PDB file of C-alpha atoms and ligand atoms in Angstrom:
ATOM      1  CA  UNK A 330     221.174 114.727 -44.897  1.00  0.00           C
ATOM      2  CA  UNK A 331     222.452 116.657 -47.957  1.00  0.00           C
ATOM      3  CA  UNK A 332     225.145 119.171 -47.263  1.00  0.00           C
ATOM      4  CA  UNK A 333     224.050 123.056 -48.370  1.00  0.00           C
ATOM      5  CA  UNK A 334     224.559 125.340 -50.702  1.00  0.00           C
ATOM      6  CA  UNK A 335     224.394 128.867 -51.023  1.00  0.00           C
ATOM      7  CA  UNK A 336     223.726 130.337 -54.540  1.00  0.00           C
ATOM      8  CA  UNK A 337     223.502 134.520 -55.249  1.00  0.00           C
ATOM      9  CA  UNK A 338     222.216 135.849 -58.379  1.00  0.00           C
ATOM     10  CA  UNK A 339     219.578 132.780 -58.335  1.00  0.00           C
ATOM     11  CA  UNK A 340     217.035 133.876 -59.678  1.00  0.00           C
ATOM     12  CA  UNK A 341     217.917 133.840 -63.389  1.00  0.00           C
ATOM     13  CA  UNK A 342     220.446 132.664 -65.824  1.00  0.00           C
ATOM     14  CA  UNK A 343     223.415 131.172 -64.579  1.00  0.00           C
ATOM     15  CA  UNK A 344     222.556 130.807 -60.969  1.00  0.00           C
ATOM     16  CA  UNK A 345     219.266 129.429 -61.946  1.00  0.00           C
ATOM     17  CA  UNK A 346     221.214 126.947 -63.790  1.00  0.00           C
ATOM     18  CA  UNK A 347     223.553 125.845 -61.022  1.00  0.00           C
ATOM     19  CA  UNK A 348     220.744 125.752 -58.119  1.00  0.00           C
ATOM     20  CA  UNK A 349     219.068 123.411 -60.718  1.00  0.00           C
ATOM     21  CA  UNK A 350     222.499 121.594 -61.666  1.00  0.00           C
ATOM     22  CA  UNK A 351     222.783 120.874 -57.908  1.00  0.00           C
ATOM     23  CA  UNK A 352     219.879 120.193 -56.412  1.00  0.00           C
ATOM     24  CA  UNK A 353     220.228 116.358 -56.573  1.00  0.00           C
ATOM     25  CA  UNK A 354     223.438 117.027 -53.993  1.00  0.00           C
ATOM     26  CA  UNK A 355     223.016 119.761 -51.940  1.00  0.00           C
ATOM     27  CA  UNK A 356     219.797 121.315 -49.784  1.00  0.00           C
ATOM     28  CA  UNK A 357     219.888 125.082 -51.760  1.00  0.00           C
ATOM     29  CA  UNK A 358     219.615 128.303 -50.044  1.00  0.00           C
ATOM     30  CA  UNK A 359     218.869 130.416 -53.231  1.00  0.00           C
ATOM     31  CA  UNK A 360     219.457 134.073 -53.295  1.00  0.00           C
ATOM     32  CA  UNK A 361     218.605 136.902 -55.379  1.00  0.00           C
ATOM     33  CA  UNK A 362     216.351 140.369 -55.665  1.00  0.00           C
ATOM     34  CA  UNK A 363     213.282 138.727 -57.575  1.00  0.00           C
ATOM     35  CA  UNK A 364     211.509 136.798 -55.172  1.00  0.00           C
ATOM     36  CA  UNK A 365     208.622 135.834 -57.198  1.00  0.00           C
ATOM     37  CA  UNK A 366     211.274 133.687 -59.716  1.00  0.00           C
ATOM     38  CA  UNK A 367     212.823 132.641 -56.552  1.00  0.00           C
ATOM     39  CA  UNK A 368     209.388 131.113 -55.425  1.00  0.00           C
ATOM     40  CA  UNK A 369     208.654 129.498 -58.661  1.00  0.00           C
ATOM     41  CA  UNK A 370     212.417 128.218 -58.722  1.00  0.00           C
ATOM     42  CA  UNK A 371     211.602 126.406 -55.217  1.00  0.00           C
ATOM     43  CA  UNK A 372     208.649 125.143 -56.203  1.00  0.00           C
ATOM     44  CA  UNK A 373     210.017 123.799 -59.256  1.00  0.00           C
ATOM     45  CA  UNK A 374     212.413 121.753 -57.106  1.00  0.00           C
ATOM     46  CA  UNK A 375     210.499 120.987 -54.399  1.00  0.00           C
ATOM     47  CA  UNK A 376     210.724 117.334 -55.043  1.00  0.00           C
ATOM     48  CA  UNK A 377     214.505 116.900 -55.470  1.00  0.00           C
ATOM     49  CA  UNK A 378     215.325 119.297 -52.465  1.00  0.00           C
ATOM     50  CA  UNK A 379     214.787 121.163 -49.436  1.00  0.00           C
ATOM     51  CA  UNK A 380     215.266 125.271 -50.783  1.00  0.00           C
ATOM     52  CA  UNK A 381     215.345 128.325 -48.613  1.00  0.00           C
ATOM     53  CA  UNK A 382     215.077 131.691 -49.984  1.00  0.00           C
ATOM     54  CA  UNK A 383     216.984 134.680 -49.537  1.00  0.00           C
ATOM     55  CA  UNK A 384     215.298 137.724 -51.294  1.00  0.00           C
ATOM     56  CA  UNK A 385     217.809 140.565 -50.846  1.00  0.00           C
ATOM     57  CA  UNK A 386     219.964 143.068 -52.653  1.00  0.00           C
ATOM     58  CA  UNK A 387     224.010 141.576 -52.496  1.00  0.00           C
ATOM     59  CA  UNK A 388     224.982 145.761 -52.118  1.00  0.00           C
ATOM     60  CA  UNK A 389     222.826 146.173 -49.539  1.00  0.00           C
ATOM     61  CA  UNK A 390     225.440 144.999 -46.646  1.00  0.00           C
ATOM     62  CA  UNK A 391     222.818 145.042 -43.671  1.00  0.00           C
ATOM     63  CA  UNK A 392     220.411 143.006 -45.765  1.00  0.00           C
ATOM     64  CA  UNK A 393     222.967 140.720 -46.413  1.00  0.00           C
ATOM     65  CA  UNK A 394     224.514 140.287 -42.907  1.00  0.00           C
ATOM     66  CA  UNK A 395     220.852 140.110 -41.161  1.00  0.00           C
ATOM     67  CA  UNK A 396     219.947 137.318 -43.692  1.00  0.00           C
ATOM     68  CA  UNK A 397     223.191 135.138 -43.193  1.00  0.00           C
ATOM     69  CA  UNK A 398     223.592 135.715 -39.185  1.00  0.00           C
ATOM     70  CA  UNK A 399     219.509 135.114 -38.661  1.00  0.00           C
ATOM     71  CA  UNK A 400     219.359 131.585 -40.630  1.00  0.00           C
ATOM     72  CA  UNK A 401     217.491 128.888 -38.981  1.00  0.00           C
ATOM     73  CA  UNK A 402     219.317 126.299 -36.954  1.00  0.00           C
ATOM     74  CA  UNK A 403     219.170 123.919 -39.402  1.00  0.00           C
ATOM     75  CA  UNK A 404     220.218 126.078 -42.667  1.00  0.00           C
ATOM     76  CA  UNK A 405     223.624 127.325 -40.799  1.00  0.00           C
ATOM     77  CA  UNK A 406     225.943 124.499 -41.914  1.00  0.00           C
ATOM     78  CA  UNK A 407     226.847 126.217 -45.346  1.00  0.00           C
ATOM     79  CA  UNK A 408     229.078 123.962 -47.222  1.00  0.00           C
ATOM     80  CA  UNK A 409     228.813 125.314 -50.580  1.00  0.00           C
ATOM     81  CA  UNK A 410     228.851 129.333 -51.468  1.00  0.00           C
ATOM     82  CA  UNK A 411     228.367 129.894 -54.987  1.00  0.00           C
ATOM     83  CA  UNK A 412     229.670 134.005 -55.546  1.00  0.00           C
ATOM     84  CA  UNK A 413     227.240 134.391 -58.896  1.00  0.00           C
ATOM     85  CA  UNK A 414     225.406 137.373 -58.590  1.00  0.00           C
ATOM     86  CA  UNK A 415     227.030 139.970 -60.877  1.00  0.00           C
ATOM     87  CA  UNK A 416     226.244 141.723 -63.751  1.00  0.00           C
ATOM     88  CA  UNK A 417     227.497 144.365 -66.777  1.00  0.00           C
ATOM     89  CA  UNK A 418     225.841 147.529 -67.042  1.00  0.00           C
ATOM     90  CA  UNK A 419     226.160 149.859 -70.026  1.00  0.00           C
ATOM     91  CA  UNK A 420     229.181 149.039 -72.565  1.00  0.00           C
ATOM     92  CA  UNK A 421     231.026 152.517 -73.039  1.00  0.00           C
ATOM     93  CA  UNK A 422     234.054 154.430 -73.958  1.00  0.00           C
ATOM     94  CA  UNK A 423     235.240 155.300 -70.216  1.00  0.00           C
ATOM     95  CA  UNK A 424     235.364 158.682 -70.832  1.00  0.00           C
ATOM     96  CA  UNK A 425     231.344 158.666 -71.894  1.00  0.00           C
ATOM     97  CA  UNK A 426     231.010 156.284 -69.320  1.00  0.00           C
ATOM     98  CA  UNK A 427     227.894 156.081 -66.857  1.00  0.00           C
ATOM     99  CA  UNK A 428     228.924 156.721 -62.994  1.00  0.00           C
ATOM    100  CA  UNK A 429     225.544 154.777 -61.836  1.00  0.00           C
ATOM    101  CA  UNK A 430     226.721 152.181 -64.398  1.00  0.00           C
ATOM    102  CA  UNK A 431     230.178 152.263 -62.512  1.00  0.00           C
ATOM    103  CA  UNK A 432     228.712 152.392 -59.195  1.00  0.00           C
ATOM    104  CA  UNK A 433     226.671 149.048 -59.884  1.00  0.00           C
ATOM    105  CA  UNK A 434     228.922 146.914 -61.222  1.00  0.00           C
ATOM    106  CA  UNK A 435     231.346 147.565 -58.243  1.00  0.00           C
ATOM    107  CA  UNK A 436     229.062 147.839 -55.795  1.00  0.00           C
ATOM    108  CA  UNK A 437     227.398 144.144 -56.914  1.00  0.00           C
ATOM    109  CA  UNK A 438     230.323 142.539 -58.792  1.00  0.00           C
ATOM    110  CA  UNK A 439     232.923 143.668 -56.157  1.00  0.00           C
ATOM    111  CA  UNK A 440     231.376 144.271 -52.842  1.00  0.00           C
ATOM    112  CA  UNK A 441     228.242 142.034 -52.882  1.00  0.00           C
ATOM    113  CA  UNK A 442     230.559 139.402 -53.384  1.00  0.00           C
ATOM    114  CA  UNK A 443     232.460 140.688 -50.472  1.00  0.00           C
ATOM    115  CA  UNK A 444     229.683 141.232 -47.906  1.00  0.00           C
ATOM    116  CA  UNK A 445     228.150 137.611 -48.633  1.00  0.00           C
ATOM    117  CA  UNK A 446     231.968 135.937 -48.360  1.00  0.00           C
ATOM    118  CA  UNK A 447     233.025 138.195 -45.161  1.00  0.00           C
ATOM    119  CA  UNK A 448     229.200 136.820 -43.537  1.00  0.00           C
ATOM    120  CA  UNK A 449     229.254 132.985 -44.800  1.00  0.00           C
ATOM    121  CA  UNK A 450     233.135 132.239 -44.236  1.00  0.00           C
ATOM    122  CA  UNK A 451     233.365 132.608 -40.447  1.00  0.00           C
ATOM    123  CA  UNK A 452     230.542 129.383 -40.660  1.00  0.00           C
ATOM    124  CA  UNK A 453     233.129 127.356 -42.859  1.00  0.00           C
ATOM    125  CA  UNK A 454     235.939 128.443 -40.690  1.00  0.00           C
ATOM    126  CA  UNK A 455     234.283 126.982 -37.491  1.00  0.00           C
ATOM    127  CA  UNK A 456     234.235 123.462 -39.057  1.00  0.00           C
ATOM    128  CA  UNK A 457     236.917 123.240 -41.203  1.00  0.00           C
ATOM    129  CA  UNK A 458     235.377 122.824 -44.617  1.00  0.00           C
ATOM    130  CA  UNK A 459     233.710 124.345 -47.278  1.00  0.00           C
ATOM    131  CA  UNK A 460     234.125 125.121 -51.009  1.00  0.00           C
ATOM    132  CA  UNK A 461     233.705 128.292 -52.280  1.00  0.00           C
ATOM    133  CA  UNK A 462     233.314 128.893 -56.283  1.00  0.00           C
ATOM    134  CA  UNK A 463     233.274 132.622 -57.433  1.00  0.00           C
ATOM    135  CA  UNK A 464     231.731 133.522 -60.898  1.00  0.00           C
ATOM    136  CA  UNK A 465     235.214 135.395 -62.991  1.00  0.00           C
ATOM    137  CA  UNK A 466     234.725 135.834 -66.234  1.00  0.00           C
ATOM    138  CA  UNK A 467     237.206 135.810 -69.724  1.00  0.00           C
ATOM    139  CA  UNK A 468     236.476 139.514 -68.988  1.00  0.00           C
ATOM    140  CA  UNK A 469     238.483 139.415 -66.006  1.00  0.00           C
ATOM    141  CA  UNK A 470     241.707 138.076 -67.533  1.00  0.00           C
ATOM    142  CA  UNK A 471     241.447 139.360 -71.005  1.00  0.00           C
ATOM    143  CA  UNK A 472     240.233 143.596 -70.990  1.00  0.00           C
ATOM    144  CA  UNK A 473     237.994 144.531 -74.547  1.00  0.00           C
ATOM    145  CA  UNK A 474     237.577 147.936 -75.471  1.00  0.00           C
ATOM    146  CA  UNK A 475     234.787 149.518 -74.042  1.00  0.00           C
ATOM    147  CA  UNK A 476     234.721 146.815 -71.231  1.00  0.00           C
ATOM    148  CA  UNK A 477     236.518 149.207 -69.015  1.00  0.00           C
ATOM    149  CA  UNK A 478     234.921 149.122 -65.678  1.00  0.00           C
ATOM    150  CA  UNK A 479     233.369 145.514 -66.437  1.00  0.00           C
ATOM    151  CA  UNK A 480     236.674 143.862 -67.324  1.00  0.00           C
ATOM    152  CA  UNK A 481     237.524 145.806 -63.813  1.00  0.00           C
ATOM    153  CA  UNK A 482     235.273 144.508 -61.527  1.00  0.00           C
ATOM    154  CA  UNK A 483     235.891 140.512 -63.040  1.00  0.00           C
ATOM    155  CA  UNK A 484     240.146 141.317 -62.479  1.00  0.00           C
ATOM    156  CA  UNK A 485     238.971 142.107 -58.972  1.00  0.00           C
ATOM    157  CA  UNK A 486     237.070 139.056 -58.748  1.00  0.00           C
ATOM    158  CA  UNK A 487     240.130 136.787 -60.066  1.00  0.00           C
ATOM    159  CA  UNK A 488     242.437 139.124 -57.359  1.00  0.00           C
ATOM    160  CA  UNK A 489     239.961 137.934 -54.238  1.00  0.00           C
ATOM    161  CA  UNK A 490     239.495 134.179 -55.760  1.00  0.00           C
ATOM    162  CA  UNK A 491     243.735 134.379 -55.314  1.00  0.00           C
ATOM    163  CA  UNK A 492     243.497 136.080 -52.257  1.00  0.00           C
ATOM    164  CA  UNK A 493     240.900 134.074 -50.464  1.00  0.00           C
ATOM    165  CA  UNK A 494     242.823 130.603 -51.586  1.00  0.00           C
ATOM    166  CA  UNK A 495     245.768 131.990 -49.596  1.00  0.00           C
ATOM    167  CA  UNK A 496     243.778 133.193 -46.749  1.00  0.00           C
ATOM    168  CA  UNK A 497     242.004 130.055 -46.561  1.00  0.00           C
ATOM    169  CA  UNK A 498     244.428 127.932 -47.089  1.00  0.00           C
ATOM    170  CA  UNK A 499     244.792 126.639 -43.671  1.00  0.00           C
ATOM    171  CA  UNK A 500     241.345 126.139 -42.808  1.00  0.00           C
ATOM    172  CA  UNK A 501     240.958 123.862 -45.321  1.00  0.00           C
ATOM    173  CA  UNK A 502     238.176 125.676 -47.328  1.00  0.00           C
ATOM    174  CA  UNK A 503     238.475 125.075 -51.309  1.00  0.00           C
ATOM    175  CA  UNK A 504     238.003 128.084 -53.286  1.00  0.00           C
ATOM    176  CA  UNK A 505     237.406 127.809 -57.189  1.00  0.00           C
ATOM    177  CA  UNK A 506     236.804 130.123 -60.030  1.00  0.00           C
ATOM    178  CA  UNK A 507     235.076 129.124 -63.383  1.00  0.00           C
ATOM    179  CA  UNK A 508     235.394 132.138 -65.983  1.00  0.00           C
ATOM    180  CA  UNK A 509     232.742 131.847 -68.432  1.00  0.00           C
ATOM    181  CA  UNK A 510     233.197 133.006 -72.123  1.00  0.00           C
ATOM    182  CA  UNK A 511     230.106 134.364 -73.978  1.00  0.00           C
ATOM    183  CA  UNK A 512     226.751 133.014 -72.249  1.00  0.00           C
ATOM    184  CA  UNK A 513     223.408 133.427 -73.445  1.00  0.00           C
ATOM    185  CA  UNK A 514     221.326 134.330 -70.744  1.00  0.00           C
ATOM    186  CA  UNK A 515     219.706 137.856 -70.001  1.00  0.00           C
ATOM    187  CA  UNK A 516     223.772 139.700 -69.413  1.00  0.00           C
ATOM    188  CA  UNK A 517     223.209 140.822 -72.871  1.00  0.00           C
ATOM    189  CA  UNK A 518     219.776 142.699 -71.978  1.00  0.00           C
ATOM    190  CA  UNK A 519     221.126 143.668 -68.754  1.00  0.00           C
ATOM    191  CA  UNK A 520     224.492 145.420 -70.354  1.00  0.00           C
ATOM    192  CA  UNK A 521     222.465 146.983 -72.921  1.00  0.00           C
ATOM    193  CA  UNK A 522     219.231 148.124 -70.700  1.00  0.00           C
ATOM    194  CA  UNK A 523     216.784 146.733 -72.545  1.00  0.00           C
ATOM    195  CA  UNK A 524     217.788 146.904 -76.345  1.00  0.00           C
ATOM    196  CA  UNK A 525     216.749 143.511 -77.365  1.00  0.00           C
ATOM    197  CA  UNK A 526     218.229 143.991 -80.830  1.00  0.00           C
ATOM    198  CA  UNK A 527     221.943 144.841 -79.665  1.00  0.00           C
ATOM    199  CA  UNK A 528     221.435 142.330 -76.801  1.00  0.00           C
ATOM    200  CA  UNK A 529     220.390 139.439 -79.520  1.00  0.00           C
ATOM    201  CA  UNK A 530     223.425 140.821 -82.178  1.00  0.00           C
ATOM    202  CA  UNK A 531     225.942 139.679 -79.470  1.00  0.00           C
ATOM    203  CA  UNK A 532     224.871 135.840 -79.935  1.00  0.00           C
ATOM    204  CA  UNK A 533     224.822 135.921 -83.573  1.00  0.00           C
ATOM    205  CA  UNK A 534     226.234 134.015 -85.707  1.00  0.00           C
ATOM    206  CA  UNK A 535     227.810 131.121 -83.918  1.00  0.00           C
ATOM    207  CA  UNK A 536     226.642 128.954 -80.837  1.00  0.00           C
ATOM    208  CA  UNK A 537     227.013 130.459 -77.597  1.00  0.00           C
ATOM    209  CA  UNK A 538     227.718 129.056 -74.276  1.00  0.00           C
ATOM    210  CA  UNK A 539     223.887 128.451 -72.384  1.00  0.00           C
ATOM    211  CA  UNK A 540     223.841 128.747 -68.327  1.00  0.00           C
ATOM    212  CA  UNK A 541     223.307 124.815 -67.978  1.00  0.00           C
ATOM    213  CA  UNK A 542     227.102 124.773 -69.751  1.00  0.00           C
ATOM    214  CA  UNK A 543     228.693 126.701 -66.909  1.00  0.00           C
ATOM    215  CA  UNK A 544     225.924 124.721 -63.802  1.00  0.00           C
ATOM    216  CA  UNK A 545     228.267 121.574 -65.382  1.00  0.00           C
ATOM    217  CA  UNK A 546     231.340 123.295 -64.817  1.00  0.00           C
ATOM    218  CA  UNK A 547     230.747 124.050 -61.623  1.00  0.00           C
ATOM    219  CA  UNK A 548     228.923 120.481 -60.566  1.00  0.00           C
ATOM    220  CA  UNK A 549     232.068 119.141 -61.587  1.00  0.00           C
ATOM    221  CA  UNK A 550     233.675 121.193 -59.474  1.00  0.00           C
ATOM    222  CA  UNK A 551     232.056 120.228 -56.568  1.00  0.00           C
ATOM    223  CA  UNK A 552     232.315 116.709 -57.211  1.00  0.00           C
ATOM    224  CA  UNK A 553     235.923 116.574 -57.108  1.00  0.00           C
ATOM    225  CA  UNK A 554     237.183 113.958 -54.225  1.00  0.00           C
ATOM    226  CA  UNK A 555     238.444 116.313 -51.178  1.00  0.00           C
ATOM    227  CA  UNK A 556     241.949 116.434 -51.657  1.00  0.00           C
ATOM    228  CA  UNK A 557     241.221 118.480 -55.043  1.00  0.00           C
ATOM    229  CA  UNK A 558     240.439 122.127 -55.796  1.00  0.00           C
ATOM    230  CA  UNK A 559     239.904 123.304 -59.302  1.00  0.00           C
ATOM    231  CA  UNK A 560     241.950 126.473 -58.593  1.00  0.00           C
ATOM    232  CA  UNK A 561     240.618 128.566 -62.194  1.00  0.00           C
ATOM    233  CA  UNK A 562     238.571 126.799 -65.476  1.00  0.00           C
ATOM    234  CA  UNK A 563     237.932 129.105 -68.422  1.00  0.00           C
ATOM    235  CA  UNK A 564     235.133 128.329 -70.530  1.00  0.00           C
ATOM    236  CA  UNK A 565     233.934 129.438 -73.801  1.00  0.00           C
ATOM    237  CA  UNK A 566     232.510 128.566 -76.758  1.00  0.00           C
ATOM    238  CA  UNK A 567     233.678 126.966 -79.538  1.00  0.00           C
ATOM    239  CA  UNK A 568     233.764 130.274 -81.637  1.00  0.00           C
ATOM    240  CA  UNK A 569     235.238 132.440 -78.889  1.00  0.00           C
ATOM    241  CA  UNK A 570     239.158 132.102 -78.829  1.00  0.00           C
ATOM    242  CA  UNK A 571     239.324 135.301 -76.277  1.00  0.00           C
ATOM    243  CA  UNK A 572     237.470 138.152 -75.831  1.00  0.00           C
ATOM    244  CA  UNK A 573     237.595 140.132 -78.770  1.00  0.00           C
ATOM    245  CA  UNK A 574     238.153 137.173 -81.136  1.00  0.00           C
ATOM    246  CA  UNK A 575     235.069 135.584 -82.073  1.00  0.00           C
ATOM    247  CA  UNK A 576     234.150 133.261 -85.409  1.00  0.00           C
ATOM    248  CA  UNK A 577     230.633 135.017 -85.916  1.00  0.00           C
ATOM    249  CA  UNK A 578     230.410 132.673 -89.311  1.00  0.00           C
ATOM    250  CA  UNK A 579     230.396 129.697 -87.438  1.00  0.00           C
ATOM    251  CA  UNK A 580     226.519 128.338 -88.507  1.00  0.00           C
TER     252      UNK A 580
HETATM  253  C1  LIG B1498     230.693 137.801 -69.753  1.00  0.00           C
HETATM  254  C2  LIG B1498     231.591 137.560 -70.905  1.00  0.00           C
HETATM  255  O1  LIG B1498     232.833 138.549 -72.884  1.00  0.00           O
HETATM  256  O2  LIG B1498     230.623 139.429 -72.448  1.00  0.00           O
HETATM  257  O3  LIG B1498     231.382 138.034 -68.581  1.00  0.00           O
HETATM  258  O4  LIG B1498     232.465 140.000 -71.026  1.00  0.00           O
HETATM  259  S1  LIG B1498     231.871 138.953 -71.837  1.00  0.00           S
END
């Protein structure tokens, strides 16, 4: 029987990515808010693995603790939590910044990642084992201007990947975090609600990262023999040498 993993944010772009990455390993118990992609995700896979979905909001803590704590038998073992669902919302000077942009990127960045760690961990706990891998980012070691509450919520991400590793130290529960670079997926459309044109400009001109990049990163991750943890990868593209240095005259 294949072990299982839990992966949030599933149902698009980088998550996507990894529950496809993965599926050859691992029964999936895919998460997101879109259930209709998370359908068409399980019935894409349906003949490399057994999927569950989880269609629920990562701030909404009751909807998150109900899911987790009312899992079949059978779907409780969690080996694997994959911390992806995040997002950036609105790119602004933080004085003209947007509260209900604020408000969402800590409420899903920060505390979704929280309530689905505080419900799943307990499970690992129990049996020793596990291997959690949050989703950082470069923006959460390297702040850009007008990244503000973005390159906030990612620092707090790379705080609670530390913090866990202690915590969990001596249950013998791996905890990893891959910080992705620039990654073309829908982030772009996301961060700029909508504006396809601004969204495109920030892939131009060089070759940026795609999801499947990262879903390597973090099989490899996985795939380590037990006595190793990948503690922290950063990944970017070729043309990005940190945040705010990128070689847009690369093709
Ligand atoms: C995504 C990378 O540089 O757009 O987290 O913030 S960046």
């Amino acid at each position: 029987m294949k072990p299982i993993a839990l992966v949030t944010g599933a149902s698009s772009g980088i998550g996507e990515a990894i529950a496809r990455q993965i599926a050859d390993h691992y029964q999936l118990i895919i998460c997101g808010r879109r259930k209709a992609r998370l359908l068409s995700l399980s019935k894409e896979l349906h003949n490399e693995t057994q999927t569950l979905i989880g269609s629920f909001d990562v701030r909404d803590q009751s909807a998150v603790s109900n899911f987790i704590d009312s899992l079949p038998d059978k779907w409780q073992n969690i080996s694997v939590l994959i911390n992806n669902a995040g997002n950036a919302h609105g790119m602004n000077y933080i004085h003209e910044g947007d509260i209900q942009d604020w408000d969402a990127m800590i409420d899903i960045n920060i505390k979704g990642l929280l309530y689905i760690s505080r419900a799943v961990i307990p499970k690992m706990i129990k049996k020793k084992h596990g291997h959690i891998i949050n989703l950082g980012s470069i923006a959460g070691t390297d702040v850009y201007p007008k990244g503000n509450v973005y390159n906030a919520s990612k620092f707090a991400v790379d705080a609670l990947t530390k913090g866990m590793r202690m915590d969990l130290n001596k249950h013998g529960i791996k905890v990893s975090e891959i910080k992705p670079g620039l990654v073309e997926t829908e982030f772009s459309k996301v961060r700029f609600k909508g504006n396809l044109k601004k969204a495109k400009k920030t892939y131009l001109g060089y070759n940026p990262l795609q999801a499947k990049d990262i879903a390597e990163c973090v099989a490899f991750m996985l795939s380590r023999p037990q006595h190793v943890n990948i503690g922290d990868m950063i990944v970017l593209p070729l043309a990005q040498a940190s945040s705010t240095l990128i070689n847009r005259q690369q093709k």
